[in-house]
Amino acid sequence: MDLETGVYQNYVKKESWRTVLTLAYQSLGVVYGDLSTSPLYVYKNTFEEDIRHSETNEEIFGVLSFVFWTLTLVPLLKYVFIVLRADDNGEGGTFALYSLLCRHARVNSLPNSQLADEELIEYKKDSIGLTPKSGFGSSLKSTLEKHRVLQRFLLVLALIGTCMVIGDGILTPAISVFSAVSGLELSMSKEHHKYVEVPVACIILIGLFALQHYGTHRVGYLFAPVVLLWLLCISAIGLYNIIHWNPHVYQALSPYYMYTFFRKTQRGGWMSLGGILLCITGSEAMFADLGHFSQLSIKIAFTSLVYPSLILAYMGQAAYLSRHHNMESDYQVGFYVSVPEKLRWPVLVIAILAAVVGSQAIITGTFSIIKQCSSLGCFPKVKIVHTSSKIHGQIYIPEINWLLMVLCLAVTIGFRDTRRMGNASGLAVITVMLVTTCLMSLVIVLCWQKSVFLAIAFVFFFGTIEALYFTASLTKFLEGAWVPIALAFVFLIIMCVWHYGTLKKYEFDVQNKVSINWLLSLGPSLGIVRVRGIGLIHTELVSGIPAIFSHFVTNLPAFHQVLVFLCIKFVPVPHVKPEERFLVGHIGPREYRLYRCIVRYGYRDVHKDDMEFEKDLVCSIAEFIRAGSTSPGHVNEDPLKDEDKMTVVGTCSSHTEGIQMSDDDAYNIDTAGPSELKEIRSPPPVMKPRKRVRFIVPKSPEIDSGAREELQELMEAREAGIAYILGHSYVKAKQGSSLIKKLVINYGYEFLRRNSRPSTYALSVPHASTLEVGMIYHV
């Protein structure tokens, strides 16, 4: 079954103000959970080691000025007003930018791309294919299209950003939950606190990951109220501290205080930027989660509530600290010291809930981006569980969930303080932002067709800010920043090895595919007995006959009366509409009963293999037969010319005026439906079948006798049942290959293949109806 999201997308685009405000409210729990909990640890991390809070208040005012301008320039100016506009048909994130570039500059790394994919509605949006107006844009586009090295560099750049997002999915839950729990420090002695803080944080994290398989659709309605309550709480406390302790703290918003901060602290102030950087953790979620909401709703939520609440919270903390320089507790500049003592326990509970919500959002985002990587052939196949049949994007990946939990607990237990966690999280966050800045500069030139000077100005302005924070984070390499680098390196190696092995395997399939002349020489019976039923041969090829088919034909005494070469592939668009889902064509003459069916999905589409998918598949072939027989000038006398000719056919729900299929359990079936429809039924069999199949065919236009006979045979075959023919390939490096290639193919790719799931299509195939064969490929 396909959980089509096109309806949802269209609904969002036709947005009223009520819809916009509802989405803005809902976005609080999904988009802003991580960003809104940053006040828990920003000041604490900044003043942990490199600088000290003195009575002159130059340090605290300087940090406040940095926080204010960083929040203003990066989340507000860069993301809200610029990056959000670079959506890929309503979707955002690193892969959305890469997908846009792939289509505009034709640098798609997917091996099974076709010209027919460029006819998709979402592929052709935004004037794709037009030559950039500037001469530099045209030369840049041609350079990217000519040089494979640049295309691979672009892919690796996108994968680096993706790997850092996965690393952030490990670090964010750790630092958010740990910082929230650290409020217990003010309610108990230091001796008892160190034995409570880590266990409590670990218990919350274990519970968080253990509940992932239930999905969030049952409790998701609680996320937005929790974050809303948290934002109102920190803004109210901040406003109270400003009024009560230092009403003149607003003066610190002047950029002058950044200058005085650096003048006094010098190198220590530069190194402390790694802590200030944490004020924008979670900003990337505004763009990454764009597909669930709309640009306007995200902008309204941030500018009207999130941004002012965060500014008030940071100003309130600074106002309190400007009047408290000598505190007995070691928790000198943390969040909870600025909370009135009577409110600390309620605020602690709300903070923990907000940290859990923020962690939940980043975990779900990690599942989503790994699914995208797997869809585009850059990550081993994993089991994807859809936890909700109604809410788009609610998925759960068991292997990744438990891996994230183990690594998150290792970070929490290993570091046991927010300083090193913050150093690690900050580097991951700023790396993702740098990647976004680089890709956005290309989008400005190639996709938006703007001046190259505008792209340079964008890179120079935001790249300079982010590079400053990036270099400051790198100085903390030994104090925790090595963690995201190590994690990203491991994930990047896995992705590159899998992608390289997948490409080599596909290239081998293309080079060794069987000639159509060989097929024609076998005759309509293929040289063997044809038995009742449909045989689905799963292949990665979009053209030609896979070598594994000749292996079947030469070793098996019988084959099915209808054979379908099925290719399920993903294209570089977020969604493929139902009416464009299937590409169907004949292989050889019509009497051979051989078909090729290509099923296309976007990288964010949800695909489930069940009976509904089978029904759509058979129905699409039937509609292809009917449409082909009634199309003007339809000939099929030259199979060599028609071998690659494909017809776009939608799902059953998308062509309501075409052929519909019905499965019934009884023999006598009364004609149902509109008067203009008539039925083609299979003849009564000798033994009662499990299901009775019928096609409901439009009365007009009339189909020819050959097509009617073809439909009759397809119906009989469907009634007899479907067999799944799966090939398992074992890839080996050729003799004489380099040592690196042998290591990558023979050990790296083979290890990943053995420990990953089979193809998505094979997961729900009934074993009783499955025929598998293995082949060794030397690439």
GROMACS .gro file of C-alpha atoms in nm, residues 236-444:
model
  209
  236ALA     CA    1   0.818   3.484   3.187
  237ILE     CA    2   1.115   3.401   3.412
  238GLY     CA    3   1.341   3.603   3.182
  239LEU     CA    4   1.110   3.903   3.192
  240TYR     CA    5   1.089   3.879   3.572
  241ASN     CA    6   1.470   3.870   3.603
  242ILE     CA    7   1.509   4.169   3.369
  243ILE     CA    8   1.264   4.382   3.564
  244HIS     CA    9   1.376   4.267   3.909
  245TRP     CA   10   1.753   4.252   3.868
  246ASN     CA   11   1.873   4.469   3.577
  247PRO     CA   12   1.630   4.658   3.353
  248HIS     CA   13   1.922   4.806   3.158
  249VAL     CA   14   2.045   4.468   3.032
  250TYR     CA   15   1.896   4.549   2.689
  251GLN     CA   16   2.199   4.773   2.628
  252ALA     CA   17   2.409   4.457   2.594
  253LEU     CA   18   2.235   4.384   2.262
  254SER     CA   19   2.462   4.642   2.103
  255PRO     CA   20   2.743   4.494   1.886
  256TYR     CA   21   2.984   4.714   2.082
  257TYR     CA   22   2.977   4.462   2.366
  258MET     CA   23   3.109   4.193   2.132
  259TYR     CA   24   3.410   4.415   2.070
  260THR     CA   25   3.470   4.477   2.443
  261PHE     CA   26   3.425   4.103   2.506
  262PHE     CA   27   3.702   4.009   2.262
  263ARG     CA   28   3.923   4.297   2.380
  264LYS     CA   29   3.917   4.167   2.736
  265THR     CA   30   3.906   3.788   2.689
  266GLN     CA   31   4.111   3.759   2.364
  267ARG     CA   32   4.198   3.394   2.292
  268GLY     CA   33   3.979   3.264   2.574
  269GLY     CA   34   3.682   3.451   2.431
  270TRP     CA   35   3.739   3.304   2.087
  271MET     CA   36   3.755   2.952   2.232
  272SER     CA   37   3.435   3.015   2.431
  273LEU     CA   38   3.243   3.065   2.102
  274GLY     CA   39   3.194   2.688   2.099
  275GLY     CA   40   2.958   2.732   2.394
  276ILE     CA   41   2.779   3.035   2.245
  277LEU     CA   42   2.724   2.830   1.929
  278LEU     CA   43   2.486   2.602   2.119
  279CYS     CA   44   2.220   2.876   2.116
  280ILE     CA   45   2.137   2.782   1.756
  281THR     CA   46   2.129   2.402   1.792
  282GLY     CA   47   1.813   2.281   1.626
  283SER     CA   48   1.794   2.566   1.374
  284GLU     CA   49   1.849   2.322   1.087
  285ALA     CA   50   1.522   2.150   1.187
  286MET     CA   51   1.329   2.450   1.052
  287PHE     CA   52   1.445   2.354   0.705
  288ALA     CA   53   1.468   1.977   0.749
  289ASP     CA   54   1.107   1.946   0.875
  290LEU     CA   55   0.962   2.178   0.612
  291GLY     CA   56   0.779   1.888   0.444
  292HIS     CA   57   0.553   1.840   0.746
  293PHE     CA   58   0.440   2.202   0.758
  294SER     CA   59   0.465   2.510   0.534
  295GLN     CA   60   0.705   2.799   0.499
  296LEU     CA   61   0.459   3.052   0.635
  297SER     CA   62   0.366   2.845   0.942
  298ILE     CA   63   0.731   2.791   1.038
  299LYS     CA   64   0.810   3.160   0.989
  300ILE     CA   65   0.515   3.269   1.203
  301ALA     CA   66   0.600   3.026   1.485
  302PHE     CA   67   0.963   3.138   1.497
  303THR     CA   68   0.925   3.514   1.459
  304SER     CA   69   0.619   3.556   1.682
  305LEU     CA   70   0.697   3.314   1.967
  306VAL     CA   71   1.022   3.116   1.959
  307TYR     CA   72   1.263   3.400   1.877
  308PRO     CA   73   1.130   3.656   2.132
  309SER     CA   74   1.098   3.386   2.401
  310LEU     CA   75   1.460   3.280   2.357
  311ILE     CA   76   1.585   3.641   2.357
  312LEU     CA   77   1.393   3.713   2.680
  313ALA     CA   78   1.528   3.393   2.838
  314TYR     CA   79   1.891   3.479   2.759
  315MET     CA   80   1.848   3.842   2.862
  316GLY     CA   81   1.687   3.731   3.190
  317GLN     CA   82   1.973   3.498   3.272
  318ALA     CA   83   2.225   3.774   3.192
  319ALA     CA   84   2.032   4.022   3.408
  320TYR     CA   85   2.036   3.783   3.704
  321LEU     CA   86   2.405   3.697   3.662
  322SER     CA   87   2.500   4.066   3.634
  323ARG     CA   88   2.387   4.107   3.995
  324HIS     CA   89   2.527   3.777   4.128
  325HIS     CA   90   2.902   3.734   4.094
  326ASN     CA   91   2.998   3.530   4.398
  327MET     CA   92   2.777   3.224   4.441
  328GLU     CA   93   2.855   2.944   4.684
  329SER     CA   94   2.741   2.669   4.448
  330ASP     CA   95   2.967   2.541   4.171
  331TYR     CA   96   2.664   2.577   3.948
  332GLN     CA   97   2.753   2.942   3.897
  333VAL     CA   98   2.612   3.042   3.561
  334GLY     CA   99   2.367   2.765   3.484
  335PHE     CA  100   2.003   2.806   3.392
  336TYR     CA  101   1.845   2.697   3.719
  337VAL     CA  102   2.021   2.952   3.941
  338SER     CA  103   1.824   3.227   3.766
  339VAL     CA  104   1.494   3.051   3.836
  340PRO     CA  105   1.315   3.171   4.155
  341GLU     CA  106   1.361   2.909   4.422
  342LYS     CA  107   0.990   2.838   4.466
  343LEU     CA  108   0.954   2.759   4.098
  344ARG     CA  109   1.256   2.532   4.052
  345TRP     CA  110   1.080   2.198   4.091
  346PRO     CA  111   0.794   2.279   3.848
  347VAL     CA  112   1.043   2.427   3.601
  348LEU     CA  113   1.262   2.116   3.637
  349VAL     CA  114   0.968   1.892   3.542
  350ILE     CA  115   0.875   2.111   3.243
  351ALA     CA  116   1.240   2.124   3.132
  352ILE     CA  117   1.270   1.744   3.137
  353LEU     CA  118   0.950   1.710   2.935
  354ALA     CA  119   1.070   1.971   2.685
  355ALA     CA  120   1.407   1.794   2.656
  356VAL     CA  121   1.230   1.464   2.585
  357VAL     CA  122   1.014   1.628   2.317
  358GLY     CA  123   1.320   1.788   2.155
  359SER     CA  124   1.507   1.458   2.165
  360GLN     CA  125   1.209   1.277   2.014
  361ALA     CA  126   1.204   1.518   1.720
  362ILE     CA  127   1.574   1.469   1.640
  363ILE     CA  128   1.544   1.089   1.670
  364THR     CA  129   1.250   1.083   1.428
  365GLY     CA  130   1.446   1.314   1.198
  366THR     CA  131   1.740   1.073   1.207
  367PHE     CA  132   1.511   0.785   1.102
  368SER     CA  133   1.380   0.997   0.817
  369ILE     CA  134   1.720   1.099   0.680
  370ILE     CA  135   1.852   0.742   0.697
  371LYS     CA  136   1.547   0.630   0.499
  372GLN     CA  137   1.629   0.896   0.237
  373CYS     CA  138   1.991   0.778   0.218
  374SER     CA  139   1.876   0.419   0.176
  375SER     CA  140   1.626   0.522  -0.093
  376LEU     CA  141   1.899   0.695  -0.292
  377GLY     CA  142   2.139   0.400  -0.265
  378CYS     CA  143   2.371   0.559  -0.010
  379PHE     CA  144   2.295   0.343   0.295
  380PRO     CA  145   2.245  -0.033   0.346
  381LYS     CA  146   1.885  -0.153   0.342
  382VAL     CA  147   1.722  -0.139   0.685
  383LYS     CA  148   1.387  -0.248   0.818
  384ILE     CA  149   1.144   0.042   0.811
  385VAL     CA  150   0.835   0.014   1.031
  386HIS     CA  151   0.549   0.255   0.967
  387THR     CA  152   0.405   0.339   1.306
  388SER     CA  153   0.108   0.533   1.170
  389SER     CA  154  -0.108   0.473   0.863
  390LYS     CA  155  -0.236   0.832   0.866
  391ILE     CA  156   0.054   1.058   0.959
  392HIS     CA  157   0.322   1.103   0.694
  393GLY     CA  158   0.678   1.051   0.815
  394GLN     CA  159   0.600   0.840   1.123
  395ILE     CA  160   0.860   0.566   1.078
  396TYR     CA  161   1.072   0.352   1.308
  397ILE     CA  162   1.397   0.174   1.221
  398PRO     CA  163   1.476  -0.088   1.489
  399GLU     CA  164   1.848  -0.134   1.414
  400ILE     CA  165   1.916   0.240   1.405
  401ASN     CA  166   1.707   0.302   1.718
  402TRP     CA  167   1.906   0.061   1.934
  403LEU     CA  168   2.235   0.180   1.785
  404LEU     CA  169   2.143   0.540   1.870
  405MET     CA  170   2.046   0.437   2.223
  406VAL     CA  171   2.375   0.256   2.288
  407LEU     CA  172   2.583   0.545   2.151
  408CYS     CA  173   2.372   0.804   2.337
  409LEU     CA  174   2.418   0.619   2.667
  410ALA     CA  175   2.792   0.583   2.596
  411VAL     CA  176   2.821   0.960   2.545
  412THR     CA  177   2.621   1.033   2.862
  413ILE     CA  178   2.814   0.789   3.083
  414GLY     CA  179   3.150   0.864   2.923
  415PHE     CA  180   3.134   1.244   2.945
  416ARG     CA  181   2.910   1.296   3.251
  417ASP     CA  182   2.913   1.673   3.201
  418THR     CA  183   2.753   1.920   2.960
  419ARG     CA  184   3.083   2.084   2.867
  420ARG     CA  185   3.219   1.798   2.658
  421MET     CA  186   2.873   1.708   2.531
  422GLY     CA  187   2.830   2.070   2.421
  423ASN     CA  188   3.166   2.070   2.243
  424ALA     CA  189   3.063   1.761   2.049
  425SER     CA  190   2.712   1.884   1.968
  426GLY     CA  191   2.833   2.228   1.862
  427LEU     CA  192   3.076   2.091   1.604
  428ALA     CA  193   2.808   1.864   1.454
  429VAL     CA  194   2.559   2.152   1.429
  430ILE     CA  195   2.797   2.404   1.271
  431THR     CA  196   2.923   2.148   1.017
  432VAL     CA  197   2.567   2.086   0.894
  433MET     CA  198   2.518   2.461   0.862
  434LEU     CA  199   2.839   2.501   0.663
  435VAL     CA  200   2.730   2.227   0.423
  436THR     CA  201   2.391   2.398   0.383
  437THR     CA  202   2.566   2.728   0.307
  438CYS     CA  203   2.784   2.567   0.038
  439LEU     CA  204   2.491   2.389  -0.129
  440MET     CA  205   2.275   2.701  -0.107
  441SER     CA  206   2.534   2.903  -0.300
  442LEU     CA  207   2.503   2.656  -0.588
  443VAL     CA  208   2.123   2.663  -0.564
  444ILE     CA  209   2.128   3.044  -0.593
   0.00000   0.00000   0.00000
